[in-house]
Each structure stands twice: as structure tokens, then as C-alpha cells.
Amino acid sequence: MTDSAASTRFLNGPTVSRAAVMEVCGGQTHTILRWGLDQRLPAGMALIHGPGCPVCVTPLPILEAAIALARCPEVILCSYGDMLRVPVPLQGDPQERSIDLLSLRAAGADVRLITQPLQALQLALEHRQRQVVLLAVGFETTAPATALVAMQRQALELSNLHLLVAHVRVVPAMASLLARGESRLDALLAPGHVCSVIGLTEVEQLAQRYARPVVVAGFTPTSLEQALHLSSRMLERGDHGVRNAYREVVHPNGNPRAQALLAEVFEPIDLAWRGLGLIEGGGLALKGAYAEADVRRSLDRGATAAAIAPLRRLGCALETSTEAPGASLCRATEVLQGRCLPSDCPAFAGRCRPEHPLGAPMVSEEGACAAWMHYRHTR
Amino acid sequence: MSQENPEALIRLGHGGGGTLMRDLINAEFRRLYADPALALHDATVLTDTSGVLAFTVDSSVVQPLQFPGGDIGSLAVIGTANDLAMAGARPRHLSLAVILEEGLPLALLRRIVTSIAEACHRCGVCVETGDTKVVERGKGDGLFLSTSGLGVIATPRPIHPAGIEEGDQILISGDLGRHGLAILASRHGLELHPPVLSDLKPLWPAVQALLEQGIRLHCLRDLTRGGLAMVLQELADVGGWRFAIEEEAVPISEAVQSSCRILGLDPWHLACEGRFVAIVPAGDGDRALDVLAADGGRRIGVVTAPAQPGGGSGAGTVIVHTPLKTTRRQHPPSGELLPRIC
Amino acid sequence: MCLATPGRIVAISRAEGAPEAGSDLRDHDLWRCALVDFGGVRQQVSLACLPEARLGDQVLVHVGLALCLVAAP
Ligand code: SF4
């Protein structure tokens, strides 16, 4: 049957002679599985689905703070749709139960779904008596929009708007995967939309340092196939370096204005990604005058002070927590590192399903487990 | 009553059973009945009930109450009538329960009742019995409707998913997702240009046309919440079938495609209110398509075989063949449709 | 990651609720907005990161922010 053939091609097991290519980005994982691109890979290639879903890798302390803040009556918590479903383990619950922002909303918390961060600014303008918290997630693609919010907030002196920042940086994560060498990665597809912001310099340095082919890829099936074929040719020739298969969008210098916005508002920090552990330079934090908007400062008072306590664990080397509810079962760490298939997880499609995810990769449709469930799973 | 005051609002007293309520019913709802002059009683007696009956119930909760191409009133009536049509029944009788929230503008209620009357006319149904309640401000979303419908079966036997057979063809009556999009767009501030109207419409005329052509209808199902993905999975599950669907054959408008791209949604998950899937024997496929094609109907796939050797229920499989000559399984949406950023 | 859609700029304006324009050019960019058409769907997006964007340009939009110009393929 076609499906088992596809899995064999995907699996690392019997494919020792195959080249392992990782698409880092969850959006690309989604396209690949939805269009079955893994069923028509260039000969001798196997795919590994990487950790590129910001929803999936958001550190638990941030999620715990978001939950605790949403419980405060004066708070309006807003975030993106996929973020609202992430299960957060209830601290010290013997039955390992979890909660998410949508269930909090059902219980009366003021949780709002937004599709653009500027909507948070609008909410803060409309509800001057309430405290609006923007749970800001995403890679370098999304971070400029958050930076814009921070700058507009300052210009408007909107002191009731607060940022809970969980932005992560993609190249440090790619470097960390290559440096560990736990999984054999022969080539990488770099996420095109991140590169449209940051340009190719950082990616180029990575490719040289680890002597790997890196191809910048778009998100349509055609664009991804071109990128896969390009990496296959590079692998055959033993080339390394960066090739850009998404020229219509990615300029080698990226977007200097967006970079300037990022540099103005954020600074890189070490951050423990959920499922991957501490990544040097793997996150972004508000800096300088913009740190005023950080919930850690702006809400460190009254009833919200206790809510932000979990954030103290951030950036701490020990906070490599990958624990999801049913932690004993969830193999998210291995899945995100390409060391096993979602279907190898004992909870997959049983205790863990999109309607009650045990681990982060089952939450967003970009998550490797959810995409696998949607488009591959036989019941 | 307060026709003179354009700003009149529903008050708790409108549900209190007194003269205020009587006046509201007389002014707003009485016109919905087959004989508006008839004195209302606690129960209605139906005489036109010869034959086999289909019976269904529906509740309507939608925000916004008015959306491009319809409102909660037309949605309630047409939705209920369509459920009857999907069982092969000509819709006949309707009950209508109205739960009003204190503070609802009377003018808005009047517009919705007018739309209920028009929808009844389009569907060929009459409101036979009704009920009105008012809840305190903050305890209802403006207006909730609950309808039940009775219809008379017009097919040789009632239509049910158990009628699906191996080799049957799967047809869809039109393009996907315009109702879901019209609602989502107003919720997420998408301006549609030109505007996209809900696909809301009565389905009985199409079913009747199929029957007049002598098409053997093995199964019908309207594409409401959960969209095409949910409907196919449910139908495949009933008999443990394997469906093979050609992705390219599924009609989706450009506006629906682009909005789904922006919101990160799958058009197969969007609700429709005027589309259905028809499953017919292979020999009837072409003629059925002739009937449905005028409205954009297409043949989208076939029932290939039992999913598991020996068949059985609860284990159907929907396999989608992509234009890239690959396959995937299509899973139904798991719950609320949430726009993604990733 | 990073769902982004290309669309065409059909109008350019200043963001609603923006403070009185300052003399600073950067300040002006911060509030620059466009109405972008995505095959029939229109959305207000920020041009803060694309000062060079003009009417009729194709831009790639992510979470309400235009990220870059899209070259003709
Ligand atoms: S299937 Fe669920 S439990 Fe298993 S690794 Fe994926 S997210 Fe974790």
C-alpha cells in the first residue's frame, strides 16, 4: 500500500544509505504531508520533520504564566488560535491532568483569539481599565510585528498593554541540532519566511560551520519540491553552502527595516525550547525602554505578581523540561529531533489525539504528530 | 404595539405570559402561521400526515445574527428543511421556539421574523406551533432559535447512509465553504471584495429533481458543521467503507481558497448551508451529474471497497488523491476552527 | 511556521488611532498602513517594515505586517 511505502521512505531505520534531510519548519511539514511530497522524494532521500513550530516549542514556564495571568479577573489574555489549545500540565497534579487557554475561557476567563498582534493594541485602547496581555509567539517572521506593537505602545503610552514574549530564533536551533549530532542530518531546508526577514548571512555561516547543504525553501508544494531536488543535487555532488530556492521572496539581505525593528526592541537570550532543551541565543527578550512592557516588570505587582512567578525558571539551564501531561508516554523530544516517528509513540492516536493532545506536537496542525495524524494515520 | 418607537427593545416582560407577551406574539409571530387568524391553542392538530414521516430538530446559535446572504432566521428554517430533504422527505411542518435576550432591538427581531417567513415560503413549510421565552440580559446571545421539522418521505425507502454500496459514485452539489467563510470573515475582520454570500439555500428542489430523473439515491448528506472532511468520514464510518476522492474535482472558489490561506484553515473543514453530498450507483452517476451540474455540482470520488476485509462499521477511510499523484488521508476537524499563524 | 500570503496593495493610509504625525520620518513609517487584496479578500496591514512599498506592489503579509516585496516569478 502506498502509505507503508511512504513510511519506509520516511523512516531512518532501513534507510541507512539514504540521505536525511530535515525541513525545520512546521509549515513545510504540513505542506509535505498534506500533499504527500514524501511519497515522491528524490531517490535516496529520507525526510525528518524538525522542531519548527513555535507553538510546539514554547517553554512551559511561559505557558504556565499565561494560564495564571488569564485567571486574574483584570486580565484580558490574547494570543493566536493555535496557542490557545496547547495543553499545560497542572502543577503537582497526581493525575497528570492539563489545562489550556480555551478551557479557561470556557470557565469564564477573558481569553481572546487574535490573528494579528496589533489587535492587542486595539483591545488595550478599548479597555483602558483592564490589563491586556499579549502572549507573543513565533520566529523571526512574527517577531517584527510584536516589535511594532511594543513601539506603538510606547508612542501611545499605553501602560495597560503587557507583553509575554516567547519569540524564538530559528538559526540557533538549527545549529543546536547539528552540533548534537544525535540524529544524522545530511541537509537542511531553511524556512523561507524567516529568511525573508533575517536574510542569508546567518544561514550561510551555519552551512559553512557544519559543512552541510542548506536550501532556503518556500511553502507551496512546487516550491518545496524544487528545494528538495536542489538539496538532492547538492548531496550527490558533496556540496555544502546555501542555495536560495525562494528568490521571489527571500533577498540575500533580508528586510533591513524589519531587522532594525528587532534590534531596537529585542535582544537575543538563551532559552530552553520545549522538547529541545537550552538553546544558546535561541530566544528574544524585550530590551531597554521596551522592557517596561514585559509582564515580568509591568505586572510584578498586586494580584498578577504571583502569576508571573513561573517565568523565573526561564533561561535556567535546568529548565529543559519537555514534560507534557502523560509525560512518561510523550516522546515529543525524540519526535522533534527526528529520532522517531510520531507513530512510534505509544500514545499516538490513542491517548494522544488532536482533540486531547498530550504533547505539544499534537496541538498545532504544524506539529509533526498532528500533521501525521491528519494525513497519514490509518485508524 | 410599539411600531412608533424604532428604538424599542425586548424586555423581560415580553416572556412573562401576560398581555405584553400576547401583543408581541400577535404583532410579530402570528403572521408566520398558515392561518394567522386562527386562535392559538396549546397544541396544533396536523391532518396532512399520510405516508411515512421524517422528523428532525435543530437549534440555531450564530454570531453575527445577520451575515452576508442570510440571518439566524433563514438559517434555522432552511437548515431544518434541508435535514428533512436529506432523508428523502419533502419538508412540510415546522415548530419554532424563540429565546430572546432582554435588550434585543425589536426592529432586528422583526427583520429576522420576516426572513423566517420568506424562508418558510421558499422551503414550502408552515410554522404550526411556537413558543417564546425571554432571558435576562447577558444570558443569551441576542436570540436563539429552536426548530423541529416534519416531512413526508418521497422516496421508495427512506434515505440512510446504510444504503451505500461498493462502486457507488460520490457527487457534491456545489462549491465548498462559502457559508463558513461569510461567518468567519465577519468574525475576523476580513473584508471580502466582492462580498461572499453564504451558500444558504433549500436543498429539497435539487433532491426532487434527482428523484424525477429516477436517480437511485443511496445516500444524501448536507455539508454543515465539520464540512466535507467530517461528512465523508462519517459516511465512510457507517459501513466501514473506503472512499477515494479526487482532490482536483472538489470545487472551491478563489475567495474561499485565499481566505483559508490567510487564516490557515482547510476549506474541507468549512461549513456550508446549501450543499450536499449524493452517493449514487455508478449507472446513475452521469444522469445525477446532469441534474447537479447547473449549480456547479461535480463528481468527486467513488466508494472503492470496504476499508477492512469483511467491512464493519466505525472504521471507514477517506483517501484523497492529490493532483501530484500522491495520496493522503483526510481527517475531520477536531473542534473549533482556530486561525493559525504558523 | 509563519503562514504568510502574497497580496496586492490597493490603498495606502495612516493607521487609525495613530498620534498626530511627528516630524520624524521613522515615526511616520511606524503608522503607515495599506489595504491589501488577496485574491478577493482584503485586509488592513502595516507597512512599518516596508517604507519602499507603493500602490500596486505585491507584498508578502504575515500576522498583519507586510514583510517583503514579492518579485514576479
Ligand atoms: S503522539 Fe502525542 S504523546 Fe506521542 S510524541 Fe506526539 S505529542 Fe507526544
mmCIF file of C-alpha atoms in Angstrom, chain B residues 107-246:
data_model
loop_
_atom_site.group_PDB
_atom_site.id
_atom_site.type_symbol
_atom_site.label_atom_id
_atom_site.label_comp_id
_atom_site.label_asym_id
_atom_site.label_seq_id
_atom_site.Cartn_x
_atom_site.Cartn_y
_atom_site.Cartn_z
ATOM 1 C CA ALA B 107 -36.614 46.156 14.809
ATOM 2 C CA LEU B 108 -33.955 43.448 14.462
ATOM 3 C CA LEU B 109 -36.387 40.800 15.681
ATOM 4 C CA ARG B 110 -38.882 41.976 13.095
ATOM 5 C CA ARG B 111 -36.322 41.679 10.287
ATOM 6 C CA ILE B 112 -35.470 38.158 11.398
ATOM 7 C CA VAL B 113 -39.128 37.128 11.578
ATOM 8 C CA THR B 114 -39.624 38.471 8.061
ATOM 9 C CA SER B 115 -36.695 36.394 6.920
ATOM 10 C CA ILE B 116 -38.208 33.339 8.677
ATOM 11 C CA ALA B 117 -41.447 33.927 6.754
ATOM 12 C CA GLU B 118 -39.600 34.179 3.431
ATOM 13 C CA ALA B 119 -37.537 31.081 4.154
ATOM 14 C CA CYS B 120 -40.707 29.122 5.043
ATOM 15 C CA HIS B 121 -42.184 30.152 1.729
ATOM 16 C CA ARG B 122 -39.058 29.078 -0.184
ATOM 17 C CA CYS B 123 -38.986 25.722 1.584
ATOM 18 C CA GLY B 124 -42.723 25.085 1.294
ATOM 19 C CA VAL B 125 -43.157 24.680 5.058
ATOM 20 C CA CYS B 126 -45.565 26.226 7.554
ATOM 21 C CA VAL B 127 -44.962 27.102 11.170
ATOM 22 C CA GLU B 128 -47.550 25.037 13.057
ATOM 23 C CA THR B 129 -46.623 25.719 16.655
ATOM 24 C CA GLY B 130 -44.344 28.063 18.519
ATOM 25 C CA ASP B 131 -43.004 29.232 21.844
ATOM 26 C CA THR B 132 -41.441 32.458 23.114
ATOM 27 C CA LYS B 133 -39.171 32.977 26.121
ATOM 28 C CA VAL B 134 -37.083 35.906 27.250
ATOM 29 C CA VAL B 135 -33.853 35.555 29.261
ATOM 30 C CA GLU B 136 -32.041 38.262 31.232
ATOM 31 C CA ARG B 137 -29.536 40.466 29.520
ATOM 32 C CA GLY B 138 -26.160 38.689 29.328
ATOM 33 C CA LYS B 139 -27.710 35.206 29.422
ATOM 34 C CA GLY B 140 -28.365 34.776 25.720
ATOM 35 C CA ASP B 141 -26.603 35.787 22.559
ATOM 36 C CA GLY B 142 -29.348 38.144 21.343
ATOM 37 C CA LEU B 143 -31.522 35.410 20.005
ATOM 38 C CA PHE B 144 -31.597 31.637 19.906
ATOM 39 C CA LEU B 145 -33.964 29.633 17.745
ATOM 40 C CA SER B 146 -35.005 26.050 18.052
ATOM 41 C CA THR B 147 -36.927 24.404 15.259
ATOM 42 C CA SER B 148 -38.239 20.964 14.569
ATOM 43 C CA GLY B 149 -39.466 19.764 11.230
ATOM 44 C CA LEU B 150 -41.770 17.105 9.851
ATOM 45 C CA GLY B 151 -41.580 15.910 6.264
ATOM 46 C CA VAL B 152 -43.189 13.257 4.144
ATOM 47 C CA ILE B 153 -40.869 10.651 2.636
ATOM 48 C CA ALA B 154 -40.965 10.896 -1.162
ATOM 49 C CA THR B 155 -38.538 8.101 -1.988
ATOM 50 C CA PRO B 156 -39.275 4.387 -2.310
ATOM 51 C CA ARG B 157 -37.469 3.953 1.022
ATOM 52 C CA PRO B 158 -36.036 6.490 3.472
ATOM 53 C CA ILE B 159 -32.519 7.572 2.586
ATOM 54 C CA HIS B 160 -29.861 6.467 5.039
ATOM 55 C CA PRO B 161 -26.071 6.004 4.922
ATOM 56 C CA ALA B 162 -26.638 2.261 5.306
ATOM 57 C CA GLY B 163 -27.694 2.352 1.642
ATOM 58 C CA ILE B 164 -24.136 2.968 0.407
ATOM 59 C CA GLU B 165 -22.734 0.181 -1.812
ATOM 60 C CA GLU B 166 -19.372 -0.698 -3.264
ATOM 61 C CA GLY B 167 -18.740 1.034 -6.596
ATOM 62 C CA ASP B 168 -21.106 3.933 -5.854
ATOM 63 C CA GLN B 169 -20.150 7.365 -7.086
ATOM 64 C CA ILE B 170 -19.763 10.345 -4.756
ATOM 65 C CA LEU B 171 -21.137 13.663 -6.026
ATOM 66 C CA ILE B 172 -21.130 17.113 -4.486
ATOM 67 C CA SER B 173 -23.824 19.653 -5.329
ATOM 68 C CA GLY B 174 -21.636 22.772 -5.481
ATOM 69 C CA ASP B 175 -18.549 24.578 -4.227
ATOM 70 C CA LEU B 176 -17.272 24.393 -0.648
ATOM 71 C CA GLY B 177 -17.254 26.663 2.325
ATOM 72 C CA ARG B 178 -18.972 29.907 1.388
ATOM 73 C CA HIS B 179 -21.243 29.878 4.433
ATOM 74 C CA GLY B 180 -18.345 29.201 6.799
ATOM 75 C CA LEU B 181 -16.321 31.921 5.120
ATOM 76 C CA ALA B 182 -19.093 34.538 5.336
ATOM 77 C CA ILE B 183 -19.296 33.920 9.094
ATOM 78 C CA LEU B 184 -15.522 33.750 9.682
ATOM 79 C CA ALA B 185 -14.892 36.883 7.662
ATOM 80 C CA SER B 186 -17.196 38.917 9.843
ATOM 81 C CA ARG B 187 -15.606 37.443 12.979
ATOM 82 C CA HIS B 188 -12.016 38.037 11.922
ATOM 83 C CA GLY B 189 -12.373 41.354 10.146
ATOM 84 C CA LEU B 190 -11.755 40.074 6.628
ATOM 85 C CA GLU B 191 -13.206 42.383 4.039
ATOM 86 C CA LEU B 192 -14.371 40.323 1.075
ATOM 87 C CA HIS B 193 -14.276 42.078 -2.248
ATOM 88 C CA PRO B 194 -16.599 41.401 -3.972
ATOM 89 C CA PRO B 195 -18.573 40.213 -0.920
ATOM 90 C CA VAL B 196 -19.001 36.481 -0.491
ATOM 91 C CA LEU B 197 -22.535 35.438 0.383
ATOM 92 C CA SER B 198 -23.409 32.384 2.418
ATOM 93 C CA ASP B 199 -24.417 29.444 0.236
ATOM 94 C CA LEU B 200 -27.566 29.038 2.357
ATOM 95 C CA LYS B 201 -30.426 27.611 0.263
ATOM 96 C CA PRO B 202 -33.146 24.968 0.329
ATOM 97 C CA LEU B 203 -31.942 21.575 -0.911
ATOM 98 C CA TRP B 204 -35.294 19.896 -1.485
ATOM 99 C CA PRO B 205 -35.669 21.222 -5.077
ATOM 100 C CA ALA B 206 -32.376 19.557 -6.077
ATOM 101 C CA VAL B 207 -33.359 16.299 -4.354
ATOM 102 C CA GLN B 208 -36.736 16.387 -6.055
ATOM 103 C CA ALA B 209 -35.076 16.950 -9.444
ATOM 104 C CA LEU B 210 -32.833 13.928 -8.829
ATOM 105 C CA LEU B 211 -35.880 11.810 -7.929
ATOM 106 C CA GLU B 212 -37.765 12.974 -11.005
ATOM 107 C CA GLN B 213 -34.901 11.712 -13.138
ATOM 108 C CA GLY B 214 -35.282 8.338 -11.487
ATOM 109 C CA ILE B 215 -31.879 8.502 -9.803
ATOM 110 C CA ARG B 216 -31.467 5.829 -7.141
ATOM 111 C CA LEU B 217 -30.232 7.826 -4.155
ATOM 112 C CA HIS B 218 -28.164 5.528 -1.941
ATOM 113 C CA CYS B 219 -27.294 8.334 0.426
ATOM 114 C CA LEU B 220 -27.579 12.098 0.861
ATOM 115 C CA ARG B 221 -25.908 14.291 3.476
ATOM 116 C CA ASP B 222 -25.717 18.061 3.762
ATOM 117 C CA LEU B 223 -22.330 19.630 4.421
ATOM 118 C CA THR B 224 -22.893 21.573 7.610
ATOM 119 C CA ARG B 225 -20.548 21.897 10.563
ATOM 120 C CA GLY B 226 -17.307 19.980 10.100
ATOM 121 C CA GLY B 227 -17.502 20.461 6.362
ATOM 122 C CA LEU B 228 -16.758 17.946 3.640
ATOM 123 C CA ALA B 229 -13.988 16.304 5.682
ATOM 124 C CA MET B 230 -16.386 15.450 8.518
ATOM 125 C CA VAL B 231 -19.220 14.290 6.271
ATOM 126 C CA LEU B 232 -17.058 11.946 4.222
ATOM 127 C CA GLN B 233 -15.523 10.438 7.334
ATOM 128 C CA GLU B 234 -18.917 9.902 8.979
ATOM 129 C CA LEU B 235 -20.416 8.313 5.894
ATOM 130 C CA ALA B 236 -17.374 6.085 5.395
ATOM 131 C CA ASP B 237 -17.622 5.020 9.044
ATOM 132 C CA VAL B 238 -21.243 3.868 8.818
ATOM 133 C CA GLY B 239 -20.453 0.897 6.638
ATOM 134 C CA GLY B 240 -16.700 0.763 7.158
ATOM 135 C CA TRP B 241 -16.078 1.928 3.591
ATOM 136 C CA ARG B 242 -13.036 3.214 1.803
ATOM 137 C CA PHE B 243 -13.735 6.368 -0.205
ATOM 138 C CA ALA B 244 -11.333 7.550 -2.904
ATOM 139 C CA ILE B 245 -11.657 11.289 -3.549
ATOM 140 C CA GLU B 246 -10.026 13.289 -6.338
#
